[in-house]
PDB file of C-alpha atoms in Angstrom:
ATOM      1  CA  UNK A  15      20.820 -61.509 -91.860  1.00 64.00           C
ATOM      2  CA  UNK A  16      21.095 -58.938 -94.716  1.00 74.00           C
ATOM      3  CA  UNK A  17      20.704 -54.863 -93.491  1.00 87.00           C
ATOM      4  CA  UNK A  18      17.805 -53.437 -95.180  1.00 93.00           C
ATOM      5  CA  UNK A  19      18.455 -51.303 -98.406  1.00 96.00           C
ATOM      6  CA  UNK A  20      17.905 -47.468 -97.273  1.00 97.00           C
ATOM      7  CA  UNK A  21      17.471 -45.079 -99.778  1.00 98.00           C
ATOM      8  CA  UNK A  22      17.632 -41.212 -99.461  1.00 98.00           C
ATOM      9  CA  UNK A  23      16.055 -38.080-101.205  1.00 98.00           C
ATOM     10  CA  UNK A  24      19.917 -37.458-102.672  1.00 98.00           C
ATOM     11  CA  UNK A  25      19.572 -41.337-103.868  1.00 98.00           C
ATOM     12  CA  UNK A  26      15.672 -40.840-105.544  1.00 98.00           C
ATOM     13  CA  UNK A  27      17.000 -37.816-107.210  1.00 98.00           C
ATOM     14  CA  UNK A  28      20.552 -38.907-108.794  1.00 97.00           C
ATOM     15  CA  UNK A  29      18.717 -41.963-109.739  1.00 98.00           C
ATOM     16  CA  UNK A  30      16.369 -40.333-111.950  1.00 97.00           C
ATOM     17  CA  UNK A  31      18.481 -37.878-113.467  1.00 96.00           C
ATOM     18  CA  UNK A  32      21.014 -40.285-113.938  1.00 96.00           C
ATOM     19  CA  UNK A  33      21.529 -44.209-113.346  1.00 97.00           C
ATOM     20  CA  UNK A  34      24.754 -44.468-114.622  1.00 96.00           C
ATOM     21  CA  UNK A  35      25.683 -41.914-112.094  1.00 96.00           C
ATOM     22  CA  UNK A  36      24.215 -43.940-109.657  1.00 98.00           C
ATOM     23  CA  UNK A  37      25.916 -46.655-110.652  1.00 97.00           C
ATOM     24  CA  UNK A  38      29.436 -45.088-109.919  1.00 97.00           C
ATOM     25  CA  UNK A  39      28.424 -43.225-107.009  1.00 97.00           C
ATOM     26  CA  UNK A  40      26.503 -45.966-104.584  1.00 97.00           C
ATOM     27  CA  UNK A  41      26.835 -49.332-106.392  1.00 96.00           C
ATOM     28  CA  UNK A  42      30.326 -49.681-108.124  1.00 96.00           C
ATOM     29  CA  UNK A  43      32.897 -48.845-106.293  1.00 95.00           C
ATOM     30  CA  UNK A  44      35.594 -47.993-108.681  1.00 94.00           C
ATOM     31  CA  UNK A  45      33.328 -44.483-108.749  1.00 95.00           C
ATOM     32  CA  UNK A  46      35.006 -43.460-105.856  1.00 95.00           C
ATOM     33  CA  UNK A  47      38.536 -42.957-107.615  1.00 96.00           C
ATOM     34  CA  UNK A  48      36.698 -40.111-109.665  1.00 96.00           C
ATOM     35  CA  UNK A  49      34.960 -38.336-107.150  1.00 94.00           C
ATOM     36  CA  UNK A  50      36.695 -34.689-106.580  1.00 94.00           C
ATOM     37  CA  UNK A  51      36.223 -32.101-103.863  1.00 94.00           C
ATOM     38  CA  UNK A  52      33.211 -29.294-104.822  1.00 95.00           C
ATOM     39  CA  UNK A  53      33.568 -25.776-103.373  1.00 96.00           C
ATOM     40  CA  UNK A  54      29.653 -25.584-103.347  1.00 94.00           C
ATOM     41  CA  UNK A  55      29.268 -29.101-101.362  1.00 95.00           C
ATOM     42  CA  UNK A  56      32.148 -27.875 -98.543  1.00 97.00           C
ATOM     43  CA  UNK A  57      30.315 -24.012 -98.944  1.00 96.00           C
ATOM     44  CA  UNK A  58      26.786 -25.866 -97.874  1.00 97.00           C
ATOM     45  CA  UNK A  59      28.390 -27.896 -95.315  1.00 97.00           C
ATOM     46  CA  UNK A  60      29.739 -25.009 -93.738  1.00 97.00           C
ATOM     47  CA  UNK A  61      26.721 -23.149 -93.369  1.00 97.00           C
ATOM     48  CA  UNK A  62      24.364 -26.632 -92.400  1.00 97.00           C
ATOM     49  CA  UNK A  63      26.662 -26.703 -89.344  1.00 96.00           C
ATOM     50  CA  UNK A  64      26.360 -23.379 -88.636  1.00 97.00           C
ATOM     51  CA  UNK A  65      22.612 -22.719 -88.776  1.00 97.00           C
ATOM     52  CA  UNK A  66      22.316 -26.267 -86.815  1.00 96.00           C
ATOM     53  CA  UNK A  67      24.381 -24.227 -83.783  1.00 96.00           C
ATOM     54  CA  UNK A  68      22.124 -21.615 -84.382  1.00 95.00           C
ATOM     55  CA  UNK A  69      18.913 -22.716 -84.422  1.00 95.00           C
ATOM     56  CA  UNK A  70      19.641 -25.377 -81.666  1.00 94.00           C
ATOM     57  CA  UNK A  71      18.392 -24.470 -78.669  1.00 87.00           C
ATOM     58  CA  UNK A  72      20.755 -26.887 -76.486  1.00 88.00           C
ATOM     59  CA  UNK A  73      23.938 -25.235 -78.067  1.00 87.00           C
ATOM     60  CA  UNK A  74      24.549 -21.408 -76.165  1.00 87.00           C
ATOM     61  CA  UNK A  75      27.284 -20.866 -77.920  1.00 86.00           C
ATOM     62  CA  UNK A  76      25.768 -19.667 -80.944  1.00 93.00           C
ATOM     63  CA  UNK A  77      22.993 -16.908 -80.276  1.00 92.00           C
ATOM     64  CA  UNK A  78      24.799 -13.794 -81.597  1.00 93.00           C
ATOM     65  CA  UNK A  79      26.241 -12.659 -85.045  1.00 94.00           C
ATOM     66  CA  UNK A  80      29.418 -12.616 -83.707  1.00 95.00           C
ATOM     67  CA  UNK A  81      29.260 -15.819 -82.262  1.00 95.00           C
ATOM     68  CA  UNK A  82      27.863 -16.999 -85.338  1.00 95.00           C
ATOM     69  CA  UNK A  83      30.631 -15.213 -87.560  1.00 96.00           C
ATOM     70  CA  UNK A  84      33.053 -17.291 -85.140  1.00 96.00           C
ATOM     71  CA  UNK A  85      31.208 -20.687 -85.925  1.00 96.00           C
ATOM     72  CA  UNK A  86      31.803 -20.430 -89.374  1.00 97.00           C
ATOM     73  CA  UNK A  87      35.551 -19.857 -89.012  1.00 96.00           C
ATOM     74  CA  UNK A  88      35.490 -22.597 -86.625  1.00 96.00           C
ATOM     75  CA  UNK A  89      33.701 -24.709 -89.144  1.00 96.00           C
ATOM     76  CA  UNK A  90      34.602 -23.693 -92.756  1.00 97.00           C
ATOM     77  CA  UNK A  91      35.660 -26.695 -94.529  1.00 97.00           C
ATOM     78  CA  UNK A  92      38.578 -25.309 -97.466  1.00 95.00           C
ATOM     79  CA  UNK A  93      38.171 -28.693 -99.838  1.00 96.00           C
ATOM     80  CA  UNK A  94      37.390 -28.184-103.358  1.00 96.00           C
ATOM     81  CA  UNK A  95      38.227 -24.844-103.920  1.00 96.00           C
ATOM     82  CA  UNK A  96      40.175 -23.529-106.956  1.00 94.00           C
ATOM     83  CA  UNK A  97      42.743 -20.527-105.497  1.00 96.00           C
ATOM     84  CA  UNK A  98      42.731 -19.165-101.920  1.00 96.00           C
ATOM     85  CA  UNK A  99      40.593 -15.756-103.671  1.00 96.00           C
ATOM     86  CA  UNK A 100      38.096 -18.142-104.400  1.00 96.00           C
ATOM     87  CA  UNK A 101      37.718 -18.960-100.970  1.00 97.00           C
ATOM     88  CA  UNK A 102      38.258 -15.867 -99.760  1.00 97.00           C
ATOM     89  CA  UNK A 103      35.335 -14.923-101.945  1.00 97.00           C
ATOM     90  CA  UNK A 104      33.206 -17.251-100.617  1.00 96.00           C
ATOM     91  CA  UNK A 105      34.227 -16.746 -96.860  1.00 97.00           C
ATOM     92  CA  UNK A 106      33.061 -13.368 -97.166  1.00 97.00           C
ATOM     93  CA  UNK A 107      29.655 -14.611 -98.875  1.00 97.00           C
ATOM     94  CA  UNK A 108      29.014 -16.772 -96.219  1.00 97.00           C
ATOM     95  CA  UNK A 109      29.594 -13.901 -93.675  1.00 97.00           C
ATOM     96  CA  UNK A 110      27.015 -12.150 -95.560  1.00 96.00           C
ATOM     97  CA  UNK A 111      24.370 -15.016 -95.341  1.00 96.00           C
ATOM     98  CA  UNK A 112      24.583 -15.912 -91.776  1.00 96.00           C
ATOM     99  CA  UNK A 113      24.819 -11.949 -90.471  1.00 96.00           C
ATOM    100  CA  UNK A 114      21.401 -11.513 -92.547  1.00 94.00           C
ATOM    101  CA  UNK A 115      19.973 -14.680 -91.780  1.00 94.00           C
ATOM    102  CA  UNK A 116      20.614 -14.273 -87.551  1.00 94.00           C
ATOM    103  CA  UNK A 117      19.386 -10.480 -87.610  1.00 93.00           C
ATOM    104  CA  UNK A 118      16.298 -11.663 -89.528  1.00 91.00           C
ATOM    105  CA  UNK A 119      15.616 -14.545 -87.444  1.00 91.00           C
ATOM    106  CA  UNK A 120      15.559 -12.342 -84.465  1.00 86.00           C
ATOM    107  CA  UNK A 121      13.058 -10.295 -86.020  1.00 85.00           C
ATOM    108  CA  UNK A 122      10.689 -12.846 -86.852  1.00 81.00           C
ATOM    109  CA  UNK A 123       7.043 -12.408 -86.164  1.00 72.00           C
ATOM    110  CA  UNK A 124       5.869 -15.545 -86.062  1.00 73.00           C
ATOM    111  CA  UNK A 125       5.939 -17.717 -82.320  1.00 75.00           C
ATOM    112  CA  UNK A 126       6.992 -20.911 -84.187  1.00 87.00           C
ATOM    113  CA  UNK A 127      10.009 -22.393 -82.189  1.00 91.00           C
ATOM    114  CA  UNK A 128      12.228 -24.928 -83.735  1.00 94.00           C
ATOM    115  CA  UNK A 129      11.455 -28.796 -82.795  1.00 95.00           C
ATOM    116  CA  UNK A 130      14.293 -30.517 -84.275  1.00 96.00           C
ATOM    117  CA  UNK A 131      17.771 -29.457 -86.284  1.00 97.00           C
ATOM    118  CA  UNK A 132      19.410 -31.829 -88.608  1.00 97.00           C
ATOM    119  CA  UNK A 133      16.506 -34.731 -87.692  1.00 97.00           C
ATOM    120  CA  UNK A 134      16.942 -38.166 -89.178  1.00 98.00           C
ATOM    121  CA  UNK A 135      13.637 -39.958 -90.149  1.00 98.00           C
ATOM    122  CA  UNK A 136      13.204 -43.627 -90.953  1.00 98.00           C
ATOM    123  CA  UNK A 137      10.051 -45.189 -92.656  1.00 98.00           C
ATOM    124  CA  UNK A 138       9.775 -48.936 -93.535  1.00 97.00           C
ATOM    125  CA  UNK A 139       9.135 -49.261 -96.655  1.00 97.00           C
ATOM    126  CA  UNK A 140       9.087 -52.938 -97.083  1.00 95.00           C
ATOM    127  CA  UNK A 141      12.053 -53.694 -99.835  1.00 96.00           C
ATOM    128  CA  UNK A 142      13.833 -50.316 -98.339  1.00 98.00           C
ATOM    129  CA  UNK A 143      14.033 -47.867 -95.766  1.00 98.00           C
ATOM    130  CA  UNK A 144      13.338 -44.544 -96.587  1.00 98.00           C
ATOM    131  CA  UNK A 145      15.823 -41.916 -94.612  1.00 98.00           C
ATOM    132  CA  UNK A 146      16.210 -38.441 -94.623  1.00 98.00           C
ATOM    133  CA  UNK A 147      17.879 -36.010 -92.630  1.00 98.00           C
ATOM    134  CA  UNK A 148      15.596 -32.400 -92.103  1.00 98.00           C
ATOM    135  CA  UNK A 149      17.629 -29.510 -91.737  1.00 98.00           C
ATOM    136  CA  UNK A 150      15.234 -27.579 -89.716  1.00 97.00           C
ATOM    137  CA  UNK A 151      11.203 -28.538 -88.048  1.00 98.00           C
ATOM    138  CA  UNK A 152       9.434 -25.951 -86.378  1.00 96.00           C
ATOM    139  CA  UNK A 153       6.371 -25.910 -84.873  1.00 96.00           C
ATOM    140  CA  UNK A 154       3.359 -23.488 -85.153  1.00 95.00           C
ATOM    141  CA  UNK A 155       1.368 -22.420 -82.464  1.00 93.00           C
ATOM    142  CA  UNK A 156      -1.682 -24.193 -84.470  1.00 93.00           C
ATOM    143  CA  UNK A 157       0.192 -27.811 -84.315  1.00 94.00           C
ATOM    144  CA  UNK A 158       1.269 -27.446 -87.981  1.00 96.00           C
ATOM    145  CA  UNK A 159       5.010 -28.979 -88.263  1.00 98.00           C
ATOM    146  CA  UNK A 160       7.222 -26.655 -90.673  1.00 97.00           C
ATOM    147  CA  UNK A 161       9.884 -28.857 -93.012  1.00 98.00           C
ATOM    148  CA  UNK A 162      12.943 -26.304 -93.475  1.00 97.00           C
ATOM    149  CA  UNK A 163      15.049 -26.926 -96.048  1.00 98.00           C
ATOM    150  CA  UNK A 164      18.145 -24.333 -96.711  1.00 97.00           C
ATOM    151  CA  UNK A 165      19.188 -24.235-100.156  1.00 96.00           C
ATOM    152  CA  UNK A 166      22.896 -22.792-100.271  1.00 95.00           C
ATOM    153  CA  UNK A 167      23.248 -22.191-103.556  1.00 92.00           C
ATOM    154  CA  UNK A 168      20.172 -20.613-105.008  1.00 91.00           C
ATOM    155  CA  UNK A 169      19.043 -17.340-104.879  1.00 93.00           C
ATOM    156  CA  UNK A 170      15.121 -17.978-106.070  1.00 96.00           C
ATOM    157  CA  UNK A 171      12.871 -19.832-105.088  1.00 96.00           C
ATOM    158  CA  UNK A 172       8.997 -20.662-105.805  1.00 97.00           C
ATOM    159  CA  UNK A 173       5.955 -22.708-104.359  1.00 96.00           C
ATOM    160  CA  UNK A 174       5.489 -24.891-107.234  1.00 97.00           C
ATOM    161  CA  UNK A 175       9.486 -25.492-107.595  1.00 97.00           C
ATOM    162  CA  UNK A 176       8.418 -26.568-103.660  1.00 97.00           C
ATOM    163  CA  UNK A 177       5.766 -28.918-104.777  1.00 97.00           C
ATOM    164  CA  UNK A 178       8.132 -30.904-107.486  1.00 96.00           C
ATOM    165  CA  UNK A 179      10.841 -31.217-105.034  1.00 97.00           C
ATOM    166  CA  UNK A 180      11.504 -34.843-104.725  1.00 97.00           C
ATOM    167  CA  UNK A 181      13.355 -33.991-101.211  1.00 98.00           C
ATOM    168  CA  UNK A 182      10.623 -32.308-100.045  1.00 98.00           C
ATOM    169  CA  UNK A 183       8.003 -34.740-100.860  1.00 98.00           C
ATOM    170  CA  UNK A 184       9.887 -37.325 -99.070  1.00 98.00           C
ATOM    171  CA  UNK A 185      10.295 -34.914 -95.905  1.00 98.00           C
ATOM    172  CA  UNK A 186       6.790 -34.800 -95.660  1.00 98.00           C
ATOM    173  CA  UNK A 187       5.971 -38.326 -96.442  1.00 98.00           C
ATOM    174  CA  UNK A 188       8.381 -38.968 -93.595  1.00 98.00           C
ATOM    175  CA  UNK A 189       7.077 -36.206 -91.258  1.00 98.00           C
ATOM    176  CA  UNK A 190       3.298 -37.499 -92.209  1.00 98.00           C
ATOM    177  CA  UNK A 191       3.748 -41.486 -91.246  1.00 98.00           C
ATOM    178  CA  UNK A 192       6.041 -40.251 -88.203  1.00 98.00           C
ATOM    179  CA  UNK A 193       3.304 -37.365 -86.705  1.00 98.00           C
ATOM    180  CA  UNK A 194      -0.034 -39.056 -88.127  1.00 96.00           C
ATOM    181  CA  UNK A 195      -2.863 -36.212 -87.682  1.00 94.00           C
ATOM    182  CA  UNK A 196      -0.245 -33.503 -88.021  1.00 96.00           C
ATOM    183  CA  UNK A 197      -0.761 -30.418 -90.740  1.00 96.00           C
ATOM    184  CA  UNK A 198       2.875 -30.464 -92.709  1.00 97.00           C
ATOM    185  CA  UNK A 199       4.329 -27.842 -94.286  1.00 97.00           C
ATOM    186  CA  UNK A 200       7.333 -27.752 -96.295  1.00 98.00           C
ATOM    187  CA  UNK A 201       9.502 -24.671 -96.981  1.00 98.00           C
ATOM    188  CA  UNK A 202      12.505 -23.943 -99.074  1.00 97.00           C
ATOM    189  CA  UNK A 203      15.376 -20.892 -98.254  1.00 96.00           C
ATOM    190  CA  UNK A 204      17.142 -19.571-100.540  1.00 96.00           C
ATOM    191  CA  UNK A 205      19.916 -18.744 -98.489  1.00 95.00           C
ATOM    192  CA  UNK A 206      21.500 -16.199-100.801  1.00 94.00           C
ATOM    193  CA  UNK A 207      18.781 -13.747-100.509  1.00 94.00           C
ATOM    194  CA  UNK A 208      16.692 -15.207 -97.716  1.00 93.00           C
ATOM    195  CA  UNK A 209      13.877 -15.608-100.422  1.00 95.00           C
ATOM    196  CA  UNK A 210      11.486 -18.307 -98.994  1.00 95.00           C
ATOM    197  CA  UNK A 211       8.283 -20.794-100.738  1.00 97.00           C
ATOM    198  CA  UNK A 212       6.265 -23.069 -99.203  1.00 97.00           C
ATOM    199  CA  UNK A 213       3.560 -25.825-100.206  1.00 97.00           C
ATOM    200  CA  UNK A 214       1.964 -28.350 -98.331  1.00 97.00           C
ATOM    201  CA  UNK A 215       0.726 -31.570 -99.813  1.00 97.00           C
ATOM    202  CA  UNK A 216      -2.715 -33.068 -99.157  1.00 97.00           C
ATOM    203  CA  UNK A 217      -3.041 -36.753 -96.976  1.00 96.00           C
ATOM    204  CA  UNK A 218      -4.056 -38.069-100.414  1.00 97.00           C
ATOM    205  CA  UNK A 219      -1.239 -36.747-102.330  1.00 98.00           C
ATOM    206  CA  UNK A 220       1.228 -38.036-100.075  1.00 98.00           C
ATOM    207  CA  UNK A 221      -0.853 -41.138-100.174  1.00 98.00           C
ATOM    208  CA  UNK A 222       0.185 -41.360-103.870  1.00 98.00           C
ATOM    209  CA  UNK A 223       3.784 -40.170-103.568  1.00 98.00           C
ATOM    210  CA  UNK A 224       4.476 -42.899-101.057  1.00 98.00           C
ATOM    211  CA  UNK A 225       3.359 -45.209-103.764  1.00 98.00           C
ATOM    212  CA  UNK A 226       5.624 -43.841-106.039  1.00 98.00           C
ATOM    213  CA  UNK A 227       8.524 -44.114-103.698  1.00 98.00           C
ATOM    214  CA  UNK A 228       7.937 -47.629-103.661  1.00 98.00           C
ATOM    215  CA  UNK A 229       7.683 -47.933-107.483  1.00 98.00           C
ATOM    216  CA  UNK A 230      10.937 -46.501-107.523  1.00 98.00           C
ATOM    217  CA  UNK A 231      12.673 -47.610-104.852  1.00 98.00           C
ATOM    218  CA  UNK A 232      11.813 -51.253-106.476  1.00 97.00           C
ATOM    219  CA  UNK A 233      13.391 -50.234-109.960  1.00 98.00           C
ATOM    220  CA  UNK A 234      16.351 -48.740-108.381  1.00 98.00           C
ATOM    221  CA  UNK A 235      17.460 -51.763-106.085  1.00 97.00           C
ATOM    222  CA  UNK A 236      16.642 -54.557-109.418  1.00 97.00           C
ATOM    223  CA  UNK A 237      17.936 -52.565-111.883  1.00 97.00           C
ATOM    224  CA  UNK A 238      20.282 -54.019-114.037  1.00 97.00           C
ATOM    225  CA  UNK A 239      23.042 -52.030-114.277  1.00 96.00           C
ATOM    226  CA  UNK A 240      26.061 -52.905-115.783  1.00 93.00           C
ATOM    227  CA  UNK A 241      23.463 -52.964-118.663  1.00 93.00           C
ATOM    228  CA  UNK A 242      22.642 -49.423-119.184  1.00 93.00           C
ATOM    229  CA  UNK A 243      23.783 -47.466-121.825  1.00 90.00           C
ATOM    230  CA  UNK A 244      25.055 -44.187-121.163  1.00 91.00           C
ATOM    231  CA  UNK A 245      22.920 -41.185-122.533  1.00 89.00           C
ATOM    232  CA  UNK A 246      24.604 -37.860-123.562  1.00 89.00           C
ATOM    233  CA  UNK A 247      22.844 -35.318-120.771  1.00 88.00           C
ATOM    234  CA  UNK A 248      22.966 -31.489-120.030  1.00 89.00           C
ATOM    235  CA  UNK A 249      24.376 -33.212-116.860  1.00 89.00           C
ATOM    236  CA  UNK A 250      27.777 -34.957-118.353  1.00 91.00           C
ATOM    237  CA  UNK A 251      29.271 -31.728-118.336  1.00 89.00           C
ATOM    238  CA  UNK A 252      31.364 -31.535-115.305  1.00 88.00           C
ATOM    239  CA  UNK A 253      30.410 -34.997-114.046  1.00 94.00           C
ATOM    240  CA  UNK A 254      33.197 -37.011-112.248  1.00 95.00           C
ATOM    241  CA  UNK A 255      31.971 -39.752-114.110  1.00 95.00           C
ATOM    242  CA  UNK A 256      32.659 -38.661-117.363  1.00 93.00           C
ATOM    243  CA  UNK A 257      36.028 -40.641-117.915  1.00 92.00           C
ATOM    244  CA  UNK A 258      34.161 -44.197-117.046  1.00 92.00           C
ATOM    245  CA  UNK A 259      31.436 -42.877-119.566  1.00 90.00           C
ATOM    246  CA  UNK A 260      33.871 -42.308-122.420  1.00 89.00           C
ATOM    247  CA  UNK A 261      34.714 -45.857-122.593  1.00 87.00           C
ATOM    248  CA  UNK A 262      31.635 -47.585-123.242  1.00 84.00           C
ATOM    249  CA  UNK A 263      31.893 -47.078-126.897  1.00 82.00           C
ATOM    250  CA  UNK A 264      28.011 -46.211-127.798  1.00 77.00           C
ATOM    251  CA  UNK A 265      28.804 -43.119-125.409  1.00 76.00           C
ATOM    252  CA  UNK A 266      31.439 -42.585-127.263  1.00 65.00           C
ATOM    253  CA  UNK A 267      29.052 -42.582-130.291  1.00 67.00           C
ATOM    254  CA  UNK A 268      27.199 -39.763-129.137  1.00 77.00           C
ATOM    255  CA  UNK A 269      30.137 -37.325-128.832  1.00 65.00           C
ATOM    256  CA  UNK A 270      31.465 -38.117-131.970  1.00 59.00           C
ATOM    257  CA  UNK A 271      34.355 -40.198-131.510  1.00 49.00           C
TER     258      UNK A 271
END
C-alpha cells in the first residue's frame, strides 16, 4: 500500500512562492546536485538545538549560560560558511543570542512552563498528512497553549506579520484538531533582539484555513509539473536552482538571452 503524501509548513510555503522550486527540491531529484550548504540554515540549526536543551526540562545539562555557551560549541554546525571570520562572526552572534535569551528567560514573569520542545504534529487530511514540527508549546496558567516559533534570522517582528504566517497558521490548525477546546496562541521571536508578536486565530478562522490547506495541498500533489514555465522572481537571485532554470529557453527569454 502507498504511504500517505505529508506535507509541511516549509512545503505550503516554497510551493507558493515557487513551484518550480518545488519541483527541484521535493519532486525531481536531479535538484539535489544543486543544493549548497547556507550559513543561515546551519546558524538556525545551531541555536534550535540549543534552545531545545534549554527549554527541556528532562535535559539538566543545560540550565546555565555557561552551560548553554558550552551547548552551542558542542553543537555548532560549520557547513555553508564563506571564510573561518565569517564564522567566527557568527559564533560570537550566537553567544550573544543565547546569553540574552537564558538571562531573560530566567526573568520571566509569567508562570507559563513549557509543554513540549521540538513537537511533531500529524493531522489527516484525507489526500495528505499535514506535519509540523513546533519549536516550543507552553502552557498558561488559564489552559491557553502558546505556539513558539524562534526566528533566527530576523530582528523584527509584528502581530499581523504573525497572522499571515503560513507556518503559524498550520501550528495552530494542528494544535486546534490535536487539543479541541483549547485557547491557541501563536508567537514569533525574533531571536536577534528578543523582539516578540503574537496573534491568535478564531475556531472559525482556522475553520477556513484548514480548508485552504486542503485546496492546496490538492493542487500541489496533481500539479503538473514538468509543465510549468519558469517565472523571473525577486527569488531567482541566489536560488540553487537557477542553472536548471536557465535552460528552459522561455526563462531564458526573460533574462535576455
Amino acid at each position: 500500500m502507498a504511504r500517505k503524501p505529508s506535507l509541511s509548513p516549509t512545503k505550503l510555503t516554497l510551493y507558493l512562492a515557487c513551484p518550480v522550486k518545488y519541483l527541484w527540491t521535493y519532486v525531481d531529484d536531479r535538484g539535489k546536485w544543486y543544493l549548497r550548504s547556507k550559513s543561515y540554515y546551519s546558524f538556525g540549526t545551531t541555536l534550535h538545538r540549543v534552545l531545545e536543551r534549554f527549554h527541556n526540562s528532562n535535559d539538566t545539562g543545560v540550565e546555565t549560560t555557561a552551560e548553554a555557551m558550552a551547548a552551542l560549541e558542542e553543537s555548532w554546525i560549520d557547513a555553508g560558511f564563506s571564510s573561518a571570520e565569517e564564522m567566527a562572526e557568527a559564533y560570537h552572534e550566537g553567544k550573544e543570542i543565547l546569553e540574552r535569551h537564558v538571562e531573560e528567560y530566567k526573568k520571566r514573569e509569567t508562570a507559563a512552563h513549557v509543554l513540549y520542545v521540538e513537537k511533531q504534529f500529524k493531522l489527516d487530511m484525507g489526500l495528505f498528512d499535514l506535519t509540523g514540527r513546533i519549536d516550543r508549546i507552553d502552557e498558561h496558567e488559564d489552559g491557553t497553549l502558546e505556539i513558539v516559533d524562534y526566528k533566527s534570522g530576523r530582528e523584527h517582528v509584528s502581530a499581523e506579520e504573525v497572522e499571515t504566517d503560513i507556518a503559524m497558521g498550520c501550528y495552530q490548525l494542528l494544535l486546534a484538531r490535536e487539543f479541541p477546546g483549547r485557547k491557541i496562541a501563536a508567537t514569533i521571536y525574533a531571536l536577534r533582539t528578543g523582539e516578540q508578536a503574537s496573534s491568535s486565530m478564531t475556531a472559525e478562522e482556522i475553520d477556513q484555513f484548514e480548508a485552504d490547506v486542503r485546496l492546496l495541498g490538492g493542487e500541489i500533489l496533481t500539479q503538473e509539473y514538468y509543465d510549468l514555465i519558469p517565472r523571473l522572481k525577486r527569488l531567482c537571485q541566489g536560488c540553487d536552482f537557477l542553472p536548471l532554470c536557465r535552460k528552459n529557453p522561455d526563462y531564458a527569454d526573460q533574462l535576455g538571452d
